[in-house]
CSV table of C-alpha atoms in Angstrom, one decimal:
chain,number,residue,atom,x,y,z
P,19,MET,CA,-13.3,21.9,53.8
P,20,ALA,CA,-16.7,21.8,55.4
P,21,PHE,CA,-19.6,19.8,54.1
P,22,ILE,CA,-21.4,21.6,51.3
P,23,PRO,CA,-25.2,21.5,51.5
P,24,CYS,CA,-26.9,20.1,48.5
P,25,LEU,CA,-28.1,23.0,46.4
P,26,LYS,CA,-28.9,22.7,42.8
P,27,LEU,CA,-25.8,23.5,40.7
P,28,TYR,CA,-27.9,24.8,37.8
P,29,ASN,CA,-31.4,25.9,37.6
P,30,TYR,CA,-31.8,23.0,35.2
P,31,ASN,CA,-35.2,22.7,33.5
P,32,MET,CA,-35.0,20.1,30.8
P,33,SER,CA,-37.1,16.9,31.1
P,34,GLU,CA,-35.2,14.0,32.5
P,35,LYS,CA,-36.6,11.7,29.9
P,36,TYR,CA,-35.0,13.0,26.7
P,37,VAL,CA,-37.2,12.3,23.8
P,38,HIS,CA,-35.5,12.0,20.4
P,39,ASP,CA,-38.2,14.0,18.6
P,40,VAL,CA,-37.3,15.9,15.5
P,41,GLU,CA,-37.7,19.6,15.1
P,42,THR,CA,-39.4,19.6,11.6
P,43,GLU,CA,-40.5,23.3,11.8
P,44,SER,CA,-36.9,24.5,11.8
P,45,ALA,CA,-35.9,26.4,8.6
P,46,LEU,CA,-32.5,24.7,8.9
P,47,ALA,CA,-34.0,21.1,9.4
P,48,GLU,CA,-32.6,18.2,7.5
P,49,LYS,CA,-35.3,15.6,6.8
P,50,SER,CA,-34.6,11.9,6.7
P,51,PHE,CA,-34.8,10.5,3.2
P,52,GLU,CA,-33.3,7.1,3.7
P,53,LYS,CA,-32.3,5.5,7.0
P,54,LYS,CA,-29.6,3.0,6.7
P,55,ILE,CA,-28.0,1.0,9.6
P,56,VAL,CA,-24.6,0.0,8.3
P,57,PHE,CA,-23.6,-2.0,11.4
P,58,SER,CA,-25.6,-3.2,14.3
P,59,GLY,CA,-23.3,-3.8,17.3
P,60,LYS,CA,-23.7,-5.0,20.8
P,61,ALA,CA,-23.6,-1.5,22.4
P,62,VAL,CA,-24.3,0.9,19.5
P,63,LYS,CA,-25.6,1.0,15.9
P,64,PHE,CA,-23.8,2.8,13.1
P,65,HIS,CA,-25.9,4.7,10.6
P,66,ALA,CA,-25.3,6.3,7.2
P,67,ASP,CA,-28.6,8.1,6.5
P,68,THR,CA,-29.4,10.1,3.4
P,69,VAL,CA,-31.0,13.5,4.3
P,70,ILE,CA,-32.8,16.2,2.4
P,71,LEU,CA,-31.1,19.6,3.0
P,72,PRO,CA,-33.0,22.9,3.5
P,73,ASP,CA,-32.3,23.8,-0.2
P,74,GLY,CA,-33.6,20.4,-1.5
P,75,GLY,CA,-30.2,18.9,-2.0
P,76,LYS,CA,-29.1,15.6,-0.5
P,77,ALA,CA,-26.3,14.6,1.9
P,78,VAL,CA,-25.2,11.6,3.9
P,79,ARG,CA,-25.0,11.8,7.7
P,80,GLU,CA,-22.8,9.1,9.3
P,81,TYR,CA,-23.5,8.7,13.0
P,82,MET,CA,-23.6,6.4,16.0
P,83,GLU,CA,-27.0,5.4,17.6
P,84,HIS,CA,-26.2,5.4,21.3
P,85,PRO,CA,-28.7,4.7,24.2
P,86,GLY,CA,-27.4,7.6,26.3
P,87,ALA,CA,-25.5,7.5,29.6
P,88,SER,CA,-25.4,8.7,33.1
P,89,ALA,CA,-22.4,10.0,35.1
P,90,VAL,CA,-21.9,10.9,38.8
P,91,LEU,CA,-19.5,13.4,40.5
P,92,PRO,CA,-19.2,11.7,44.0
P,93,VAL,CA,-18.2,14.4,46.6
P,94,LEU,CA,-17.1,13.1,50.0
P,95,SER,CA,-18.0,15.1,53.1
P,96,ASP,CA,-14.4,16.4,53.3
P,97,GLY,CA,-14.6,17.7,49.7
P,98,ARG,CA,-12.6,14.9,48.1
P,99,ILE,CA,-13.8,13.4,44.8
P,100,ILE,CA,-14.0,9.7,43.9
P,101,PHE,CA,-12.7,8.9,40.4
P,102,VAL,CA,-12.2,5.7,38.5
P,103,ARG,CA,-9.2,4.9,36.4
P,104,GLN,CA,-9.7,2.7,33.4
P,105,PHE,CA,-8.4,1.9,30.0
P,106,ARG,CA,-10.3,3.4,27.0
P,107,TYR,CA,-9.5,1.4,23.9
P,108,PRO,CA,-10.6,4.0,21.3
P,109,VAL,CA,-8.2,6.6,22.7
P,110,GLY,CA,-5.5,4.0,23.7
P,111,ARG,CA,-5.1,5.5,27.1
P,112,GLU,CA,-5.8,5.1,30.8
P,113,THR,CA,-8.3,7.7,31.7
P,114,LEU,CA,-9.2,9.3,35.0
P,115,GLU,CA,-13.0,9.7,35.0
P,116,ILE,CA,-16.0,10.1,37.2
P,117,PRO,CA,-18.1,6.9,37.4
P,118,ALA,CA,-20.5,6.5,34.5
P,119,GLY,CA,-22.4,3.9,32.4
P,120,LYS,CA,-24.7,3.5,29.4
P,121,LEU,CA,-28.4,3.4,29.8
P,122,THR,CA,-29.8,0.0,29.1
P,123,GLY,CA,-32.4,1.4,26.7
P,124,PRO,CA,-35.0,4.1,26.1
P,125,GLY,CA,-37.0,3.2,29.2
P,126,ASP,CA,-34.0,3.4,31.6
P,127,ASP,CA,-34.1,6.2,34.1
P,128,PRO,CA,-30.9,8.3,34.0
P,129,LEU,CA,-30.9,8.9,37.8
P,130,ILE,CA,-31.5,5.2,38.6
P,131,ARG,CA,-28.6,4.4,36.2
P,132,ALA,CA,-26.4,7.0,37.8
P,133,LYS,CA,-27.0,5.4,41.2
P,134,ALA,CA,-26.3,1.9,39.9
P,135,GLU,CA,-23.1,2.9,38.2
P,136,LEU,CA,-21.7,4.7,41.3
P,137,GLU,CA,-22.3,1.5,43.3
P,138,GLU,CA,-21.1,-0.9,40.7
P,139,GLU,CA,-17.9,1.0,39.9
P,140,THR,CA,-16.9,2.3,43.4
P,141,GLY,CA,-19.0,0.5,46.0
P,142,TYR,CA,-20.3,3.8,47.3
P,143,LYS,CA,-24.0,4.6,47.8
P,144,ALA,CA,-25.1,8.2,48.1
P,145,GLU,CA,-27.8,9.8,50.3
P,146,HIS,CA,-28.7,12.4,47.8
P,147,TYR,CA,-28.1,13.4,44.2
P,148,ASP,CA,-28.2,16.8,42.4
P,149,LYS,CA,-28.6,17.2,38.7
P,150,ILE,CA,-25.8,19.1,37.1
P,151,ILE,CA,-26.5,19.0,33.4
P,152,SER,CA,-27.4,16.9,30.3
P,153,PHE,CA,-25.5,17.3,27.1
P,154,TRP,CA,-24.9,15.8,23.7
P,155,THR,CA,-21.4,14.4,23.5
P,156,THR,CA,-21.2,14.6,19.7
P,157,ALA,CA,-24.3,16.2,18.2
P,158,ALA,CA,-22.9,15.9,14.7
P,159,PHE,CA,-21.9,12.2,14.9
P,160,SER,CA,-23.9,10.5,17.7
P,161,THR,CA,-27.4,10.5,19.3
P,162,GLU,CA,-25.8,10.2,22.8
P,163,VAL,CA,-27.2,12.3,25.6
P,164,LEU,CA,-25.1,12.2,28.8
P,165,HIS,CA,-26.8,13.1,32.1
P,166,VAL,CA,-24.5,14.3,34.9
P,167,TYR,CA,-25.2,14.3,38.7
P,168,ALA,CA,-23.4,15.2,41.9
P,169,ALA,CA,-23.7,12.7,44.7
P,170,HIS,CA,-23.4,13.5,48.4
P,171,GLY,CA,-23.7,11.7,51.7
P,172,LEU,CA,-21.5,8.9,50.5
P,173,ILE,CA,-21.4,5.5,52.3
P,174,PRO,CA,-18.7,3.0,51.3
P,175,GLY,CA,-19.4,-0.6,50.2
P,176,THR,CA,-18.2,-3.2,47.8
P,177,SER,CA,-17.7,-2.5,44.1
P,178,HIS,CA,-18.9,-5.0,41.5
P,179,PRO,CA,-17.9,-3.8,38.0
P,180,ASP,CA,-19.1,-5.5,34.8
P,181,GLU,CA,-17.3,-8.6,33.5
P,182,ASP,CA,-15.3,-6.8,30.9
P,183,GLU,CA,-14.6,-3.7,33.0
P,184,PHE,CA,-11.3,-3.3,34.8
P,185,LEU,CA,-11.3,-0.3,37.1
P,186,LYS,CA,-9.3,1.3,39.9
P,187,THR,CA,-10.8,3.8,42.3
P,188,GLU,CA,-8.9,6.9,43.0
P,189,ILE,CA,-9.9,9.5,45.6
P,190,MET,CA,-8.3,13.0,45.7
P,191,PRO,CA,-9.0,16.5,46.8
P,192,PHE,CA,-10.9,18.7,44.3
P,193,GLU,CA,-7.9,21.0,44.1
P,194,GLU,CA,-5.6,18.2,43.0
P,195,ALA,CA,-8.1,17.1,40.3
P,196,TRP,CA,-8.3,20.7,39.1
P,197,VAL,CA,-4.5,20.8,38.7
P,198,LEU,CA,-4.7,17.6,36.6
P,199,LEU,CA,-7.4,19.1,34.4
P,200,GLN,CA,-5.4,22.3,33.9
P,201,ALA,CA,-2.3,20.2,33.0
P,202,GLY,CA,-4.2,18.3,30.3
P,203,LYS,CA,-4.2,15.1,32.4
P,204,ILE,CA,-8.0,14.9,32.5
P,205,MET,CA,-9.4,14.8,29.0
P,206,ASP,CA,-12.6,12.9,29.6
P,207,VAL,CA,-15.6,15.0,28.6
P,208,LYS,CA,-18.1,14.3,31.4
P,209,THR,CA,-15.3,14.6,34.0
P,210,ILE,CA,-14.3,18.0,32.7
P,211,ILE,CA,-17.9,19.3,32.6
P,212,ALA,CA,-18.6,18.0,36.2
P,213,LEU,CA,-15.3,19.5,37.6
P,214,GLN,CA,-15.9,22.8,35.8
P,215,ALA,CA,-19.5,22.9,37.3
P,216,TRP,CA,-18.1,22.2,40.7
P,217,LYS,CA,-15.4,24.8,40.4
P,218,ILE,CA,-18.1,27.4,39.5
P,219,ARG,CA,-20.1,26.4,42.5
P,220,LEU,CA,-17.0,26.7,44.8
P,221,LEU,CA,-16.2,30.2,43.3
P,222,GLU,CA,-19.8,31.4,43.6
P,223,GLU,CA,-19.9,30.3,47.3
P,224,LYS,CA,-16.8,32.3,48.2
E,4,MET,CA,-18.2,45.1,30.1
E,5,ALA,CA,-14.6,46.1,29.4
E,6,PHE,CA,-12.3,44.3,27.0
E,7,ILE,CA,-10.6,41.4,28.8
E,8,PRO,CA,-6.9,41.1,28.1
E,9,CYS,CA,-5.9,37.7,26.6
E,10,LEU,CA,-4.6,35.7,29.4
E,11,LYS,CA,-4.4,31.9,29.3
E,12,LEU,CA,-7.6,30.4,30.6
E,13,TYR,CA,-5.7,27.3,31.8
E,14,ASN,CA,-2.2,26.5,32.4
E,15,TYR,CA,-2.5,24.0,29.6
E,16,ASN,CA,0.5,21.8,29.0
E,17,MET,CA,-0.6,19.1,26.6
E,18,SER,CA,1.0,18.9,23.1
E,19,GLU,CA,-1.0,20.5,20.4
E,20,LYS,CA,-0.4,17.6,18.1
E,21,TYR,CA,-2.3,14.8,19.8
E,22,VAL,CA,-0.6,11.5,18.9
E,23,HIS,CA,-2.8,8.4,19.1
E,24,ASP,CA,-0.2,6.3,20.7
E,25,VAL,CA,-1.2,3.4,22.9
E,26,GLU,CA,-0.3,3.1,26.6
E,27,THR,CA,0.9,-0.6,26.6
E,28,GLU,CA,2.5,-0.4,30.0
E,29,SER,CA,-0.7,0.2,31.8
E,30,ALA,CA,-1.9,-2.8,33.9
E,31,LEU,CA,-5.4,-2.0,32.7
E,32,ALA,CA,-4.5,-1.9,29.0
E,33,GLU,CA,-6.6,-3.6,26.4
E,34,LYS,CA,-4.5,-4.9,23.5
E,35,SER,CA,-5.8,-5.0,20.0
E,36,PHE,CA,-6.3,-8.6,18.8
E,37,GLU,CA,-8.2,-7.9,15.5
E,38,LYS,CA,-8.9,-4.6,14.0
E,39,LYS,CA,-12.1,-4.6,11.9
E,40,ILE,CA,-13.5,-1.6,10.0
E,41,VAL,CA,-17.2,-2.4,9.6
E,42,PHE,CA,-18.0,0.8,7.6
E,43,SER,CA,-15.7,3.3,5.9
E,44,GLY,CA,-17.7,6.6,5.5
E,45,LYS,CA,-16.9,10.0,4.0
E,46,ALA,CA,-16.3,11.7,7.4
E,47,VAL,CA,-15.7,8.8,9.8
E,48,LYS,CA,-14.9,5.1,10.0
E,49,PHE,CA,-16.8,2.6,12.2
E,50,HIS,CA,-14.8,-0.1,13.9
E,51,ALA,CA,-15.6,-3.3,15.8
E,52,ASP,CA,-12.2,-4.4,17.1
E,53,THR,CA,-11.6,-7.5,19.2
E,54,VAL,CA,-9.4,-6.7,22.2
E,55,ILE,CA,-7.5,-8.8,24.8
E,56,LEU,CA,-8.5,-7.8,28.3
E,57,PRO,CA,-6.1,-7.5,31.2
E,58,ASP,CA,-7.2,-11.0,32.4
E,59,GLY,CA,-6.6,-12.6,29.0
E,60,GLY,CA,-10.2,-12.7,28.0
E,61,LYS,CA,-11.6,-11.1,24.9
E,62,ALA,CA,-14.2,-8.4,24.2
E,63,VAL,CA,-15.4,-6.4,21.2
E,64,ARG,CA,-15.0,-2.6,21.2
E,65,GLU,CA,-17.3,-0.7,18.8
E,66,TYR,CA,-16.2,2.8,18.1
E,67,MET,CA,-15.9,5.6,15.6
E,68,GLU,CA,-12.6,6.7,14.1
E,69,HIS,CA,-12.8,10.5,13.9
E,70,PRO,CA,-10.1,12.9,12.6
E,71,GLY,CA,-10.5,15.3,15.6
E,72,ALA,CA,-11.9,18.8,15.5
E,73,SER,CA,-11.4,22.4,16.6
E,74,ALA,CA,-13.8,24.9,18.1
E,75,VAL,CA,-13.6,28.6,18.9
E,76,LEU,CA,-15.3,30.7,21.6
E,77,PRO,CA,-15.4,34.1,19.8
E,78,VAL,CA,-15.5,36.9,22.4
E,79,LEU,CA,-16.3,40.5,21.1
E,80,SER,CA,-14.7,43.5,22.8
E,81,ASP,CA,-18.0,44.3,24.6
E,82,GLY,CA,-18.1,40.7,26.0
E,83,ARG,CA,-20.7,39.4,23.6
E,84,ILE,CA,-20.2,35.9,22.2
E,85,ILE,CA,-20.7,34.8,18.6
E,86,PHE,CA,-22.6,31.5,18.2
E,87,VAL,CA,-23.9,29.6,15.2
E,88,ARG,CA,-27.3,28.0,15.0
E,89,GLN,CA,-27.5,24.9,12.9
E,90,PHE,CA,-29.4,21.6,12.6
E,91,ARG,CA,-27.8,18.5,13.9
E,92,TYR,CA,-29.4,15.5,12.3
E,93,PRO,CA,-28.3,12.8,14.8
E,94,VAL,CA,-30.0,14.6,17.7
E,95,GLY,CA,-32.9,15.9,15.4
E,96,ARG,CA,-32.6,19.5,16.7
E,97,GLU,CA,-31.4,23.0,16.0
E,98,THR,CA,-28.4,23.6,18.2
E,99,LEU,CA,-26.8,26.8,19.5
E,100,GLU,CA,-23.0,26.1,19.2
E,101,ILE,CA,-19.7,27.9,19.0
E,102,PRO,CA,-18.1,27.7,15.6
E,103,ALA,CA,-16.3,24.4,15.0
E,104,GLY,CA,-15.2,21.9,12.4
E,105,LYS,CA,-13.4,18.6,11.8
E,106,LEU,CA,-9.7,18.4,11.1
E,107,THR,CA,-9.0,17.3,7.5
E,108,GLY,CA,-6.6,14.6,8.7
E,109,PRO,CA,-3.7,13.8,11.1
E,110,GLY,CA,-1.5,16.5,9.7
E,111,ASP,CA,-4.0,19.3,10.1
E,112,ASP,CA,-3.0,21.8,12.8
E,113,PRO,CA,-5.9,22.4,15.3
E,114,LEU,CA,-5.3,26.1,15.7
E,115,ILE,CA,-5.2,26.7,11.9
E,116,ARG,CA,-8.4,24.7,11.6
E,117,ALA,CA,-10.0,26.8,14.4
E,118,LYS,CA,-9.1,30.0,12.6
E,119,ALA,CA,-10.5,28.6,9.3
E,120,GLU,CA,-13.7,27.5,10.9
E,121,LEU,CA,-14.3,30.8,12.6
E,122,GLU,CA,-14.0,32.7,9.3
E,123,GLU,CA,-15.9,30.1,7.2
E,124,GLU,CA,-18.9,30.0,9.6
E,125,THR,CA,-19.1,33.6,10.9
E,126,GLY,CA,-16.9,35.7,8.6
E,127,TYR,CA,-15.0,37.0,11.6
E,128,LYS,CA,-11.2,36.9,11.8
E,129,ALA,CA,-9.5,37.1,15.2
E,130,GLU,CA,-6.3,39.0,16.2
E,131,HIS,CA,-5.4,36.4,18.8
E,132,TYR,CA,-6.3,33.0,20.2
E,133,ASP,CA,-5.9,31.4,23.6
E,134,LYS,CA,-6.1,27.7,24.1
E,135,ILE,CA,-8.8,26.6,26.5
E,136,ILE,CA,-8.6,22.8,26.6
E,137,SER,CA,-8.5,19.6,24.5
E,138,PHE,CA,-10.8,16.7,25.4
E,139,TRP,CA,-12.1,13.4,24.3
E,140,THR,CA,-15.8,13.7,23.3
E,141,THR,CA,-16.5,10.0,23.9
E,142,ALA,CA,-13.4,8.1,25.0
E,143,ALA,CA,-15.4,4.8,25.1
E,144,PHE,CA,-16.9,5.1,21.6
E,145,SER,CA,-14.8,7.4,19.5
E,146,THR,CA,-11.2,8.5,18.9
E,147,GLU,CA,-12.2,12.2,18.6
E,148,VAL,CA,-10.1,14.8,20.3
E,149,LEU,CA,-11.7,18.3,20.3
E,150,HIS,CA,-9.5,21.3,20.7
E,151,VAL,CA,-11.1,24.5,22.1
E,152,TYR,CA,-9.8,28.1,21.8
E,153,ALA,CA,-11.0,31.5,22.8
E,154,ALA,CA,-10.7,34.2,20.0
E,155,HIS,CA,-10.3,37.9,20.7
E,156,GLY,CA,-9.8,41.1,18.6
E,157,LEU,CA,-12.5,40.1,16.2
E,158,ILE,CA,-12.9,41.7,12.8
E,159,PRO,CA,-16.1,41.1,10.8
E,160,GLY,CA,-16.1,39.8,7.2
E,161,THR,CA,-18.1,37.5,5.0
E,162,SER,CA,-18.9,33.9,5.9
E,163,HIS,CA,-18.6,31.1,3.4
E,164,PRO,CA,-19.8,27.8,5.0
E,165,ASP,CA,-19.4,24.4,3.3
E,166,GLU,CA,-21.8,23.3,0.6
E,167,ASP,CA,-23.9,21.1,2.8
E,168,GLU,CA,-23.8,23.4,5.9
E,169,PHE,CA,-26.7,25.7,6.7
E,170,LEU,CA,-25.9,28.1,9.5
E,171,LYS,CA,-27.3,31.3,11.2
E,172,THR,CA,-25.0,33.5,13.2
E,173,GLU,CA,-26.3,34.6,16.6
E,174,ILE,CA,-24.6,37.2,18.8
E,175,MET,CA,-25.5,37.6,22.5
E,176,PRO,CA,-24.1,38.7,25.8
E,177,PHE,CA,-22.4,36.0,27.8
E,178,GLU,CA,-24.9,36.4,30.6
E,179,GLU,CA,-27.8,35.6,28.2
E,180,ALA,CA,-25.9,32.5,26.9
E,181,TRP,CA,-25.3,31.4,30.5
E,182,VAL,CA,-29.1,31.6,31.3
E,183,LEU,CA,-29.7,29.4,28.2
E,184,LEU,CA,-27.1,26.9,29.4
E,185,GLN,CA,-28.7,26.8,32.9
E,186,ALA,CA,-32.1,26.3,31.3
E,187,GLY,CA,-30.9,23.3,29.3
E,188,LYS,CA,-31.2,25.2,26.0
E,189,ILE,CA,-27.5,24.7,25.2
E,190,MET,CA,-26.7,21.0,25.2
E,191,ASP,CA,-23.7,21.0,22.8
E,192,VAL,CA,-20.6,19.7,24.6
E,193,LYS,CA,-17.9,22.0,23.3
E,194,THR,CA,-20.2,25.0,23.8
E,195,ILE,CA,-20.8,24.0,27.4
E,196,ILE,CA,-17.1,23.4,28.1
E,197,ALA,CA,-16.1,26.8,26.6
E,198,LEU,CA,-18.9,28.7,28.4
E,199,GLN,CA,-18.1,27.1,31.7
E,200,ALA,CA,-14.4,27.9,31.2
E,201,TRP,CA,-15.3,31.5,30.5
E,202,LYS,CA,-17.6,31.7,33.5
E,203,ILE,CA,-14.7,30.4,35.7
E,204,ARG,CA,-12.4,33.1,34.2
E,205,LEU,CA,-15.0,35.9,34.9
E,206,LEU,CA,-15.5,34.6,38.5
E,207,GLU,CA,-11.8,34.5,39.1
E,208,GLU,CA,-11.3,38.0,37.8
E,209,LYS,CA,-13.9,39.4,40.2
């Protein structure tokens, strides 16, 4: 497969810096009545806030306060994709994922974080990045926004994962990853979204 | 646009009943050392478990225990898609989403839940369903598995959302939804995955 020039995957218009402002003018809006952090962890905070519903009633909304994250689909010049295999404790499984990591806080730039995670987890640096999409992983139960990029012009180097991160790099042709996705062997959300976006691009270029 | 016959979107092989078993044979596996529920809510439980890492060290994993959920991409015979607009408190925004809802527990069948949610939220019943995919919304911070279906042969009826659910139904051509997705106006994860799957199907049928 030939090198694919770096076009935008989507005509993506949203601001890079997602601001967690509240749409108060919405007729469906739930207004915060009482904010309550029930657990303040190292990586996330757990909330059980009481809200006022559009009809004046009250309800409790349980959710995770998450700093957001960035993920990278690294595409080699021959079309192969770089993945990382790691163990995800909440789902009790080894997962095949694209490289990704949490933002360090509200001031962290998603693209800079994407670049750092690619290098930390795989050792590769990329010459250029295209934005794919940003999405809410769980709009009903988390504040997390996940920013996804495609990376091209990859140059290998040495990986240096976090202290409590155990990773294996796996490189495979896109077609092989697509078969795994179809077989239910790739279940990680950002990886599915990135591979679907790439599939659409390949189909549209045909 | 003509009626699209109900083919499988993916050659999807995973068991419908996702069992939260742990891969202990993995060299990357993190083993549970101490399970700790820090908050037990109405909808979810919040955990901060201590785990033993592959090198024998310890780390804390903070995550949400979620029963799983089902979502439906309802496709009318003319190709239009049925969405629901609702307010999602954690992200502070009105969202445009496909109908969806939490499983009631481990014994709840994802397809039966999908059917119930479509009818509750939109009033529509469907003659047949195709599985699209199942995925982990946040494998690092939640146990949630989300099952996504496409629904066809839709028959309108009366909606009856939950007591604390305020929804508006919105019907639009797929192409219009795709423009919204590209413009960053659709950020809900299950909606993006379902629309991308549908886009791939439309491109492959060309």
